[in-house]
């Protein structure tokens, strides 16, 4: 049995996962991210024990605990190097956790855990190379090569900061034209609002109620009802998504690319235009992620499978 | 002892390489790429025997032969899937070679071999992750992850076809704004000619003699002598190079990025502006490739070290 912990800015989620990748029991508590890390990690350990007990297993049956954290993670040392939304800076998560429960602890970036979960038990199961892209408030991604999480010297891939338009809009990171400026769910909301302002007659107004009511679904819903401005917004957005996907194919040539995040619920109306744009992708299969929020828990729970050989 | 073969559109180069990566002896013959593959491979085998004999070793002392070929290579099957400049299409290089010399034969893409050579014995020696980018008539690249060549399902990375400007100039591949449209040596020649037309007084005219005389060195030489238009051309070109390098850092976060090709002879005047652009690169070291044309031979010669475990 393994425990997988998905540490987020809002919630700490813990799942008890068996060798087949089934989550037998899970629970969550609020992160309350403004606290000192020692209190957050204490809650992670307490919840881990609770989930274990509630599922009828004893602590000694847990082989290891895996943690997926936002930010840059040094898996070797078990340290979160930096995670701005948690105010973590060189935070010794493993050491702190083991003060409460002396069990092997593995750590990796949360997007990497989600990609690993999809590769182990989700829509990339059975492949040796896959990339899972999450279109959320930013664009995150995890890369699996030869069945392992790809991490570089700075700990993990920042696919969202690939420049796709060097004369384009400024990104928070300082560069111009990063992928996430165009392809995140936030970008889609911004693009939808602009299209609404230019098209006062568009159905998107009815879908959203107001500019404030706009979500990632607004343009998709209007498009499905035949709204031309909605369709145009969707088409342009999906082209932006596809450009980054096309780059990922050129760079990694993975067996599969999975798209996750709320927008991925659009299914085929999301996937088909992207596949058309990437038609030269030959054998790379483009599809949606399967596990949703569970991917992070399952991936974290399986971290030991990758790291146990390398880390004491 | 190993043999490394660098199969190019112009020359077949064979080197006898010892376990330390020293080329003890090498020789080359013209490829004459318009011939049937059986004749080309026969010449590869003949030259391999000749190099072995001339260096005083016996055939039985050769542990394996490694071949770096242009195009998409299926290393498992020892087949060049497609290499347009050689008219190769599903060409069974290994099988054909073994008709002449029954020795273990390993095959990989030539840019991957060059990156592997640099990782084993060149400027990326001692790193576990590195990317070697070659700025030539196109932009080629090889990626080393955990000490091994990264190959995807379509056999190897096409870094030059990463889109960096989605509204930009059309690329031969069909997409717009690929990196190699801006950052190849050919692109620099084109950019230099355009700058010369707009600046009839520029020193670049003296350097090149005429538009036909322009090379990748023209703008760099003029810039070094204080020519403003030459400097502007160099600055802009290096910004294009740096955008792709920045993307490679975001995506792979490798320990080192090496830049090869003729332009790399510019050394620090090439590297410094790129490092400035990528200043957020933190720990990734950007430098030039060390081995020049020998990288391909050395990398090919070491292929067995990666593949011997996996391939019979």
Coordinates of C-alpha atoms in Angstrom, one line a residue:
Chain A
X1 CA 0.0 0.0 0.0
X2 CA 1.1 3.5 -0.8
X3 CA -0.1 7.0 0.2
X4 CA -0.2 9.7 -2.3
X5 CA -0.5 13.3 -1.2
X6 CA -1.5 16.1 -3.6
X7 CA -0.5 19.3 -1.9
X8 CA -2.2 22.3 -3.4
X9 CA -2.6 25.9 -2.6
X10 CA -6.2 25.3 -1.5
X11 CA -6.4 21.6 -0.3
X12 CA -4.2 18.9 1.0
X13 CA -5.6 15.6 -0.5
X14 CA -4.4 12.2 0.6
X15 CA -5.3 8.9 -1.0
X16 CA -4.5 5.3 0.0
X17 CA -3.5 3.6 -3.2
X18 CA -3.0 -0.1 -3.9
X19 CA -0.4 -1.7 -6.2
X20 CA -2.9 -1.6 -9.0
X21 CA -3.4 2.2 -8.7
X22 CA -6.8 2.0 -7.2
X23 CA -7.5 4.8 -4.6
X24 CA -9.1 2.7 -1.8
X25 CA -9.8 5.7 0.4
X26 CA -9.2 9.5 0.3
X27 CA -9.7 12.6 2.3
X28 CA -8.7 16.2 2.2
X29 CA -8.2 19.2 4.5
X30 CA -7.7 22.9 3.7
X31 CA -4.1 23.9 3.2
X32 CA -4.3 27.3 4.7
X33 CA -1.3 28.2 2.7
X34 CA -0.4 31.3 4.8
X35 CA 0.8 29.1 7.6
X36 CA 4.4 28.0 8.5
X37 CA 5.4 24.9 6.5
X38 CA 5.8 22.9 9.7
X39 CA 2.1 23.3 10.4
X40 CA 1.1 22.4 6.9
X41 CA 3.4 19.3 6.9
X42 CA 2.0 18.3 10.3
X43 CA -1.5 18.3 8.8
X44 CA -0.3 16.3 5.9
X45 CA 1.1 13.6 8.3
X46 CA -2.0 13.7 10.5
X47 CA -4.3 13.3 7.5
X48 CA -2.1 10.5 6.2
X49 CA -2.5 8.6 9.4
X50 CA -6.2 9.2 9.5
X51 CA -6.7 7.9 5.9
X52 CA -4.6 4.9 6.7
X53 CA -6.6 4.1 9.9
X54 CA -10.0 4.7 8.3
X55 CA -9.3 2.3 5.5
X56 CA -8.5 -0.5 8.0
X57 CA -4.8 -0.7 7.3
X58 CA -2.0 -0.4 9.8
X59 CA 0.8 2.1 9.4
X60 CA 3.3 -0.7 8.9
X61 CA 1.5 -1.8 5.8
X62 CA 2.4 1.6 4.1
X63 CA 5.5 1.1 2.0
X64 CA 6.1 4.8 1.3
X65 CA 4.4 8.2 1.1
X66 CA 4.7 10.2 -2.1
X67 CA 4.1 13.9 -2.2
X68 CA 3.3 16.1 -5.2
X69 CA 3.9 19.7 -4.5
X70 CA 3.6 22.9 -6.5
X71 CA 6.9 24.5 -7.6
X72 CA 10.4 23.3 -8.1
X73 CA 11.1 20.1 -6.2
X74 CA 14.5 18.6 -5.5
X75 CA 13.5 14.9 -5.3
X76 CA 16.9 13.7 -4.3
X77 CA 17.0 15.8 -1.1
X78 CA 13.2 15.8 -0.6
X79 CA 13.1 19.6 -0.6
X80 CA 10.7 22.1 -2.2
X81 CA 13.2 24.6 -3.6
X82 CA 10.5 27.2 -4.3
X83 CA 6.7 27.3 -4.5
X84 CA 5.4 30.8 -4.5
X85 CA 1.8 30.0 -3.8
X86 CA 2.8 28.2 -0.6
X87 CA 5.6 30.6 0.4
X88 CA 7.9 27.6 0.4
X89 CA 11.6 28.3 -0.1
X90 CA 14.1 25.4 0.4
X91 CA 11.5 23.7 2.5
X92 CA 12.6 20.2 3.8
X93 CA 9.3 18.5 3.3
X94 CA 10.6 14.9 3.7
X95 CA 12.6 15.6 6.9
X96 CA 9.6 17.5 8.4
X97 CA 7.1 14.8 7.5
X98 CA 9.4 12.1 9.0
X99 CA 9.3 13.9 12.3
X100 CA 5.7 12.8 12.5
X101 CA 5.9 9.4 10.7
X102 CA 9.2 7.7 10.0
X103 CA 8.3 6.2 6.6
X104 CA 10.1 6.6 3.2
X105 CA 8.9 9.8 1.7
X106 CA 9.3 10.7 -2.0
X107 CA 8.7 14.2 -3.5
X108 CA 8.0 15.5 -7.0
X109 CA 6.4 18.5 -8.7
X110 CA 2.6 18.2 -8.8
X111 CA 2.3 18.4 -12.6
X112 CA 5.0 15.7 -12.9
X113 CA 3.0 13.6 -10.5
X114 CA -0.2 14.0 -12.6
X115 CA 1.7 13.0 -15.7
X116 CA 3.2 10.0 -13.9
X117 CA -0.2 9.0 -12.7
X118 CA -1.6 9.2 -16.2
X119 CA 1.3 7.1 -17.4
X120 CA 1.0 4.5 -14.7
X121 CA -2.8 4.1 -14.6
X122 CA -4.5 6.7 -16.8
X123 CA -4.8 7.4 -20.5
X124 CA -1.0 7.0 -21.1
X125 CA -0.9 3.6 -19.5
X126 CA 1.2 1.2 -21.5
X127 CA 3.3 3.9 -23.2
X128 CA 6.9 4.6 -22.3
X129 CA 6.9 8.3 -23.4
X130 CA 4.0 10.7 -22.8
X131 CA 3.4 14.3 -22.1
X132 CA 0.5 15.5 -20.0
X133 CA -0.5 19.1 -20.4
X134 CA -2.9 20.8 -18.0
X135 CA -4.7 23.9 -19.3
X136 CA -5.6 25.7 -16.1
X137 CA -4.9 29.2 -14.7
X138 CA -1.5 28.6 -16.3
X139 CA -0.3 25.9 -18.6
X140 CA 1.5 23.1 -16.7
X141 CA 3.0 20.0 -18.0
X142 CA 4.8 16.8 -17.1
X143 CA 7.0 14.7 -19.3
X144 CA 7.5 10.9 -19.0
X145 CA 10.5 9.5 -20.9
X146 CA 11.3 5.8 -20.7
X147 CA 8.7 5.4 -18.1
X148 CA 10.3 8.0 -15.7
X149 CA 9.5 11.6 -14.9
X150 CA 11.9 13.8 -16.9
X151 CA 13.5 16.3 -14.5
X152 CA 16.3 18.6 -15.5
X153 CA 18.9 20.4 -13.4
X154 CA 16.3 23.0 -12.4
X155 CA 13.8 20.3 -11.5
X156 CA 11.1 19.8 -14.1
X157 CA 9.7 21.1 -17.4
X158 CA 8.1 24.5 -17.8
X159 CA 6.2 23.8 -21.0
X160 CA 3.9 26.9 -20.4
X161 CA 6.9 29.2 -20.8
X162 CA 7.9 28.0 -24.3
X163 CA 7.9 31.1 -26.5
X164 CA 5.5 30.6 -29.4
X165 CA 5.3 34.3 -30.5
X166 CA 8.4 36.3 -29.9
X167 CA 6.8 39.6 -30.8
X168 CA 3.7 38.8 -28.8
X169 CA 2.1 39.7 -25.5
X170 CA 4.3 40.0 -22.4
X171 CA 4.2 37.1 -19.9
X172 CA 4.6 37.4 -16.1
X173 CA 8.0 35.6 -16.5
X174 CA 9.4 38.6 -18.3
X175 CA 9.6 37.1 -21.8
X176 CA 7.1 37.8 -24.6
X177 CA 4.7 35.3 -26.2
X178 CA 4.9 32.4 -23.8
X179 CA 2.5 29.6 -24.6
X180 CA 0.5 30.1 -21.4
X181 CA -0.3 33.7 -22.4
X182 CA -2.4 32.2 -25.2
X183 CA -3.4 28.7 -24.2
X184 CA -4.3 28.8 -20.5
X185 CA -7.9 28.7 -19.3
X186 CA -7.3 32.2 -18.1
X187 CA -6.2 33.2 -21.6
X188 CA -9.4 31.7 -23.0
X189 CA -11.5 33.7 -20.6
X190 CA -9.6 36.9 -21.6
X191 CA -10.0 36.1 -25.3
X192 CA -13.8 35.4 -24.8
X193 CA -14.3 38.8 -23.1
X194 CA -12.6 40.6 -25.9
X195 CA -14.7 38.8 -28.5
X196 CA -17.8 39.6 -26.5
X197 CA -16.9 43.3 -26.5
X198 CA -16.5 43.2 -30.3
X199 CA -19.7 41.2 -30.8
X200 CA -22.5 42.7 -28.7
X201 CA -25.0 40.4 -30.4
X202 CA -23.1 37.2 -29.7
X203 CA -24.8 34.3 -27.8
X204 CA -21.7 34.4 -25.5
X205 CA -23.4 37.3 -23.6
X206 CA -26.4 35.1 -22.9
X207 CA -24.2 32.1 -21.9
X208 CA -22.1 34.2 -19.5
X209 CA -24.7 36.8 -18.3
X210 CA -22.0 39.4 -18.1
X211 CA -18.2 39.9 -18.7
X212 CA -17.7 38.8 -15.1
X213 CA -19.6 35.6 -15.6
X214 CA -17.3 34.4 -18.4
X215 CA -15.7 31.0 -17.9
X216 CA -13.7 28.6 -20.1
X217 CA -17.0 27.1 -21.1
X218 CA -18.7 30.2 -22.4
X219 CA -17.3 30.3 -26.0
X220 CA -17.6 26.5 -26.4
X221 CA -21.2 26.5 -25.3
X222 CA -22.1 29.4 -27.7
X223 CA -20.2 27.8 -30.5
X224 CA -22.2 24.6 -30.1
X225 CA -25.4 26.6 -30.4
X226 CA -24.2 28.0 -33.7
X227 CA -22.8 31.3 -32.6
X228 CA -20.3 32.5 -35.2
X229 CA -18.3 34.8 -32.8
X230 CA -18.1 31.9 -30.2
X231 CA -16.9 29.5 -32.9
X232 CA -14.3 32.0 -34.0
X233 CA -13.1 32.4 -30.4
X234 CA -12.9 28.6 -29.9
X235 CA -11.1 28.1 -33.3
X236 CA -8.4 30.7 -32.5
X237 CA -7.9 29.4 -28.9
X238 CA -7.5 25.9 -30.1
X239 CA -5.0 27.0 -32.7
X240 CA -3.0 28.5 -29.9
X241 CA -3.2 25.2 -27.9
X242 CA -2.3 23.3 -31.0
X243 CA 0.9 25.3 -31.7
X244 CA 2.3 24.3 -28.4
X245 CA 1.2 20.7 -28.8
X246 CA 2.9 20.7 -32.2
X247 CA 6.1 21.9 -30.6
X248 CA 5.8 19.2 -28.0
X249 CA 5.5 16.6 -30.7
X250 CA 8.5 18.0 -32.6
X251 CA 10.6 18.1 -29.5
X252 CA 9.7 14.9 -27.7
X253 CA 7.8 12.8 -30.3
X254 CA 6.0 11.1 -27.5
X255 CA 3.7 8.1 -27.9
X256 CA 0.8 10.1 -26.4
X257 CA 0.0 13.7 -25.5
X258 CA -2.8 14.0 -22.9
X259 CA -4.7 17.3 -22.3
X260 CA -6.1 17.9 -18.9
X261 CA -7.8 20.7 -17.0
X262 CA -11.4 21.9 -17.1
X263 CA -11.2 22.7 -20.8
X264 CA -10.5 19.1 -21.6
X265 CA -14.1 18.3 -20.7
X266 CA -15.0 19.6 -24.2
X267 CA -13.7 16.3 -25.5
X268 CA -13.7 15.8 -29.2
X269 CA -14.6 19.4 -30.0
X270 CA -11.4 20.3 -28.3
X271 CA -9.3 17.4 -29.7
X272 CA -10.3 17.3 -33.4
X273 CA -9.1 20.8 -34.3
X274 CA -5.8 20.2 -32.5
X275 CA -5.3 16.9 -34.3
X276 CA -6.0 18.6 -37.6
X277 CA -3.4 21.2 -36.9
X278 CA -0.9 18.5 -35.9
X279 CA -1.7 16.2 -38.8
X280 CA 2.1 15.8 -39.5
X281 CA 2.4 14.3 -36.0
X282 CA 2.4 10.8 -37.5
X283 CA 2.2 8.3 -34.7
X284 CA 1.7 10.6 -31.7
X285 CA -1.8 10.1 -30.2
X286 CA -3.5 13.3 -28.9
X287 CA -6.2 12.7 -26.3
X288 CA -7.6 13.9 -23.0
X289 CA -6.3 13.0 -19.5
X290 CA -8.3 10.3 -17.8
X291 CA -7.9 10.7 -14.0
X292 CA -8.7 14.3 -13.3
X293 CA -7.6 15.4 -9.8
X294 CA -6.9 11.8 -8.9
X295 CA -3.9 11.7 -11.3
X296 CA -1.8 13.7 -8.8
X297 CA -2.6 11.4 -5.9
X298 CA -1.9 8.2 -7.9
X299 CA 1.2 9.6 -9.5
X300 CA 2.5 10.7 -6.1
X301 CA 1.7 7.3 -4.6
X302 CA 3.7 5.6 -7.3
X303 CA 6.8 7.9 -7.0
X304 CA 8.5 5.3 -4.9
X305 CA 8.5 3.0 -8.0
X306 CA 10.7 5.4 -9.8
X307 CA 12.8 6.8 -6.9
X308 CA 13.1 3.9 -4.5
X309 CA 16.1 2.6 -6.5
X310 CA 17.9 5.9 -6.4
X311 CA 17.0 7.4 -3.1
X312 CA 17.5 6.0 0.4
Chain B
X1 CA 37.8 -0.9 -30.0
X2 CA 34.8 0.5 -31.8
X3 CA 34.1 1.9 -35.2
X4 CA 32.1 5.1 -35.6
X5 CA 30.6 5.9 -39.0
X6 CA 29.3 9.4 -39.8
X7 CA 27.2 8.9 -42.9
X8 CA 26.6 12.2 -44.6
X9 CA 25.1 13.5 -47.9
X10 CA 28.6 14.3 -49.1
X11 CA 31.1 12.0 -47.2
X12 CA 31.2 8.7 -45.4
X13 CA 33.6 9.2 -42.5
X14 CA 34.8 6.2 -40.5
X15 CA 36.9 6.4 -37.3
X16 CA 38.5 3.8 -35.1
X17 CA 37.7 4.8 -31.5
X18 CA 39.2 3.5 -28.3
X19 CA 37.4 3.1 -25.0
X20 CA 38.5 6.5 -23.9
X21 CA 36.9 8.1 -27.0
X22 CA 40.1 8.8 -28.9
X23 CA 39.9 8.5 -32.6
X24 CA 43.0 6.5 -33.4
X25 CA 42.6 6.6 -37.1
X26 CA 40.0 7.9 -39.5
X27 CA 39.3 8.1 -43.2
X28 CA 36.6 9.1 -45.6
X29 CA 35.2 8.5 -49.1
X30 CA 32.5 10.3 -51.1
X31 CA 29.0 9.1 -50.4
X32 CA 27.7 9.7 -54.0
X33 CA 24.3 9.8 -52.5
X34 CA 22.5 9.1 -55.8
X35 CA 23.5 5.5 -55.7
X36 CA 21.4 2.5 -54.5
X37 CA 21.8 2.0 -50.7
X38 CA 23.5 -1.4 -51.2
X39 CA 26.4 0.3 -52.9
X40 CA 26.7 3.0 -50.2
X41 CA 26.6 0.5 -47.4
X42 CA 29.2 -1.7 -49.2
X43 CA 31.5 1.3 -49.3
X44 CA 30.8 1.9 -45.6
X45 CA 31.8 -1.7 -44.8
X46 CA 34.9 -1.6 -47.1
X47 CA 36.1 1.6 -45.5
X48 CA 35.5 0.2 -42.1
X49 CA 37.7 -2.8 -42.8
X50 CA 40.4 -0.5 -44.4
X51 CA 40.5 1.8 -41.3
X52 CA 40.7 -1.2 -39.0
X53 CA 43.6 -2.8 -41.0
X54 CA 45.5 0.5 -41.4
X55 CA 45.4 1.1 -37.7
X56 CA 47.0 -2.3 -37.0
X57 CA 44.0 -3.9 -35.4
X58 CA 42.3 -7.1 -36.4
X59 CA 38.6 -7.3 -37.2
X60 CA 38.0 -9.5 -34.2
X61 CA 39.1 -6.6 -31.9
X62 CA 36.2 -4.5 -33.1
X63 CA 33.4 -4.9 -30.5
X64 CA 30.8 -3.1 -32.6
X65 CA 30.1 -0.6 -35.4
X66 CA 28.0 2.4 -34.8
X67 CA 26.4 4.4 -37.6
X68 CA 25.1 7.9 -37.5
X69 CA 22.7 8.6 -40.4
X70 CA 20.7 11.6 -41.5
X71 CA 16.9 11.3 -41.1
X72 CA 14.7 9.2 -39.0
X73 CA 16.4 6.1 -37.6
X74 CA 14.7 3.1 -36.0
X75 CA 17.6 2.0 -33.7
X76 CA 15.8 -1.1 -32.6
X77 CA 15.4 -2.5 -36.1
X78 CA 18.6 -0.9 -37.5
X79 CA 16.6 0.7 -40.2
X80 CA 16.7 4.2 -41.6
X81 CA 13.0 5.0 -41.9
X82 CA 13.5 8.0 -44.1
X83 CA 16.4 10.3 -45.1
X84 CA 15.6 12.5 -48.0
X85 CA 19.1 13.6 -48.9
X86 CA 20.1 10.0 -49.3
X87 CA 16.9 8.7 -50.9
X88 CA 16.7 6.2 -48.0
X89 CA 13.2 4.9 -47.2
X90 CA 12.9 2.0 -44.8
X91 CA 16.5 1.1 -45.6
X92 CA 17.9 -1.9 -43.6
X93 CA 21.3 -0.5 -42.9
X94 CA 22.3 -3.0 -40.2
X95 CA 21.3 -6.1 -42.2
X96 CA 23.0 -4.8 -45.3
X97 CA 26.2 -3.9 -43.4
X98 CA 26.3 -7.4 -41.8
X99 CA 26.3 -9.0 -45.2
X100 CA 29.8 -7.6 -45.6
X101 CA 31.0 -7.9 -42.0
X102 CA 29.1 -9.8 -39.4
X103 CA 29.6 -7.6 -36.4
X104 CA 27.1 -5.9 -34.0
X105 CA 25.8 -2.8 -35.7
X106 CA 24.0 0.1 -33.9
X107 CA 22.3 2.9 -35.7
X108 CA 21.1 6.4 -34.6
X109 CA 20.4 9.8 -36.1
X110 CA 23.5 11.8 -36.9
X111 CA 22.5 14.8 -34.8
X112 CA 21.8 12.4 -31.9
X113 CA 25.2 10.8 -32.4
X114 CA 26.9 14.3 -32.3
X115 CA 25.0 15.1 -29.0
X116 CA 26.0 11.7 -27.6
X117 CA 29.6 12.2 -28.6
X118 CA 29.7 15.6 -26.9
X119 CA 28.1 14.0 -23.8
X120 CA 30.5 11.2 -23.7
X121 CA 33.8 13.0 -24.6
X122 CA 33.1 16.6 -25.5
X123 CA 31.9 19.7 -23.7
X124 CA 29.0 17.9 -22.1
X125 CA 31.2 15.2 -20.6
X126 CA 30.2 14.5 -17.0
X127 CA 26.7 15.7 -17.3
X128 CA 23.6 13.5 -17.3
X129 CA 21.4 15.8 -19.3
X130 CA 22.5 18.0 -22.2
X131 CA 21.2 19.3 -25.5
X132 CA 23.5 19.9 -28.5
X133 CA 22.2 22.3 -31.1
X134 CA 23.8 22.6 -34.5
X135 CA 23.2 25.8 -36.5
X136 CA 23.8 24.7 -40.0
X137 CA 21.8 24.8 -43.2
X138 CA 19.0 23.9 -40.9
X139 CA 18.8 23.7 -37.1
X140 CA 19.5 20.3 -35.8
X141 CA 19.6 19.0 -32.3
X142 CA 20.2 16.0 -30.1
X143 CA 18.9 15.6 -26.5
X144 CA 20.6 13.5 -23.8
X145 CA 18.5 12.5 -20.8
X146 CA 20.0 10.4 -18.0
X147 CA 23.0 9.8 -20.1
X148 CA 21.0 8.3 -23.0
X149 CA 19.9 9.7 -26.4
X150 CA 16.2 10.8 -26.1
X151 CA 14.2 9.3 -28.9
X152 CA 10.5 9.4 -29.3
X153 CA 8.0 7.3 -31.2
X154 CA 9.0 9.0 -34.4
X155 CA 12.7 8.6 -33.7
X156 CA 14.4 11.8 -32.4
X157 CA 13.8 15.4 -31.7
X158 CA 13.2 18.0 -34.4
X159 CA 14.2 21.1 -32.3
X160 CA 14.5 23.2 -35.5
X161 CA 10.7 22.9 -36.1
X162 CA 9.7 24.3 -32.8
X163 CA 7.4 27.3 -33.6
X164 CA 8.7 30.5 -32.1
X165 CA 6.6 33.0 -34.1
X166 CA 3.2 31.7 -35.1
X167 CA 2.5 34.6 -37.4
X168 CA 5.9 34.4 -38.9
X169 CA 7.6 33.3 -42.1
X170 CA 6.6 30.1 -43.7
X171 CA 8.8 27.0 -43.2
X172 CA 9.4 24.2 -45.7
X173 CA 7.6 21.9 -43.2
X174 CA 4.3 23.7 -43.8
X175 CA 4.1 25.5 -40.5
X176 CA 4.9 29.2 -39.9
X177 CA 7.7 30.6 -37.7
X178 CA 9.8 27.5 -37.1
X179 CA 13.0 28.2 -35.2
X180 CA 15.2 27.2 -38.1
X181 CA 13.6 29.8 -40.3
X182 CA 15.3 32.4 -38.1
X183 CA 18.3 30.7 -36.5
X184 CA 20.0 28.5 -39.1
X185 CA 23.2 29.6 -40.8
X186 CA 21.1 29.9 -44.0
X187 CA 18.8 32.3 -42.2
X188 CA 21.7 34.4 -41.0
X189 CA 23.0 34.6 -44.6
X190 CA 19.5 35.7 -45.7
X191 CA 19.2 38.3 -42.9
X192 CA 22.7 39.6 -43.8
X193 CA 21.8 40.1 -47.4
X194 CA 18.6 42.0 -46.5
X195 CA 20.6 44.2 -44.1
X196 CA 23.2 44.9 -46.8
X197 CA 20.5 46.0 -49.3
X198 CA 19.1 48.4 -46.7
X199 CA 22.6 49.7 -45.8
X200 CA 24.6 50.3 -49.0
X201 CA 27.4 52.0 -46.9
X202 CA 27.8 49.0 -44.5
X203 CA 31.2 47.3 -44.1
X204 CA 29.4 44.1 -44.8
X205 CA 29.7 44.8 -48.5
X206 CA 33.5 45.0 -48.1
X207 CA 33.5 41.8 -46.1
X208 CA 31.4 39.8 -48.6
X209 CA 32.4 41.4 -51.8
X210 CA 28.9 40.9 -53.1
X211 CA 25.5 39.5 -52.1
X212 CA 26.7 36.2 -53.5
X213 CA 29.8 36.3 -51.3
X214 CA 27.8 36.5 -48.1
X215 CA 28.5 33.8 -45.5
X216 CA 27.6 33.2 -41.8
X217 CA 30.8 35.2 -40.9
X218 CA 30.0 38.4 -42.9
X219 CA 27.9 40.2 -40.3
X220 CA 30.1 39.0 -37.4
X221 CA 33.3 40.3 -39.1
X222 CA 31.8 43.7 -39.9
X223 CA 30.4 44.0 -36.4
X224 CA 33.8 43.4 -34.9
X225 CA 35.2 46.3 -37.0
X226 CA 32.5 48.6 -35.6
X227 CA 29.9 48.4 -38.4
X228 CA 26.6 49.4 -36.9
X229 CA 24.4 47.6 -39.5
X230 CA 26.6 44.5 -39.0
X231 CA 26.2 44.7 -35.3
X232 CA 22.4 45.1 -35.6
X233 CA 22.2 42.0 -37.9
X234 CA 24.3 40.0 -35.4
X235 CA 22.2 41.2 -32.4
X236 CA 18.9 40.3 -34.1
X237 CA 20.2 36.9 -35.3
X238 CA 21.5 36.0 -31.8
X239 CA 18.1 37.0 -30.3
X240 CA 16.5 34.5 -32.6
X241 CA 19.0 31.8 -31.6
X242 CA 18.5 32.7 -27.9
X243 CA 14.7 32.4 -28.1
X244 CA 15.0 28.8 -29.1
X245 CA 17.7 28.2 -26.5
X246 CA 15.4 29.7 -23.9
X247 CA 12.7 27.3 -24.9
X248 CA 15.0 24.4 -24.6
X249 CA 15.9 25.5 -21.1
X250 CA 12.2 25.8 -20.1
X251 CA 11.4 22.4 -21.6
X252 CA 14.4 20.3 -20.6
X253 CA 16.3 22.3 -18.0
X254 CA 19.4 20.4 -19.0
X255 CA 22.8 20.8 -17.2
X256 CA 24.4 22.1 -20.4
X257 CA 23.4 23.4 -23.8
X258 CA 26.1 23.2 -26.5
X259 CA 26.0 25.2 -29.7
X260 CA 27.7 23.7 -32.7
X261 CA 28.0 24.5 -36.4
X262 CA 30.3 27.0 -38.2
X263 CA 28.7 30.0 -36.4
X264 CA 29.9 28.5 -33.1
X265 CA 33.4 29.5 -34.1
X266 CA 32.4 33.1 -33.1
X267 CA 32.8 31.9 -29.5
X268 CA 32.1 34.4 -26.7
X269 CA 30.7 37.0 -29.1
X270 CA 28.0 34.4 -29.9
X271 CA 27.6 33.1 -26.4
X272 CA 27.4 36.2 -24.3
X273 CA 24.3 37.8 -25.9
X274 CA 22.6 34.4 -25.7
X275 CA 23.5 34.0 -22.0
X276 CA 22.1 37.5 -21.3
X277 CA 18.8 36.7 -23.0
X278 CA 18.6 33.4 -21.0
X279 CA 19.6 35.0 -17.7
X280 CA 16.8 33.3 -15.9
X281 CA 18.3 30.0 -17.0
X282 CA 19.7 29.6 -13.5
X283 CA 22.0 26.6 -13.5
X284 CA 22.0 25.6 -17.2
X285 CA 25.4 26.3 -18.7
X286 CA 25.4 27.5 -22.3
X287 CA 28.6 26.9 -24.3
X288 CA 30.0 25.8 -27.6
X289 CA 30.4 22.2 -28.8
X290 CA 33.9 20.9 -28.6
X291 CA 34.4 18.1 -31.1
X292 CA 33.3 19.5 -34.4
X293 CA 32.8 16.9 -37.0
X294 CA 34.4 14.3 -34.8
X295 CA 31.4 14.4 -32.4
X296 CA 29.4 12.3 -34.9
X297 CA 32.1 9.6 -35.2
X298 CA 32.7 9.4 -31.5
X299 CA 29.0 9.4 -30.6
X300 CA 28.3 6.7 -33.2
X301 CA 31.2 4.6 -31.9
X302 CA 29.8 4.8 -28.4
X303 CA 26.2 3.8 -29.5
X304 CA 26.8 0.3 -28.3
X305 CA 27.3 1.5 -24.8
X306 CA 23.7 2.7 -24.8
X307 CA 22.1 0.1 -27.0
X308 CA 24.0 -3.1 -26.3
X309 CA 21.9 -3.7 -23.3
X310 CA 18.6 -3.4 -25.2
X311 CA 19.3 -4.7 -28.6
X312 CA 20.7 -8.1 -29.7

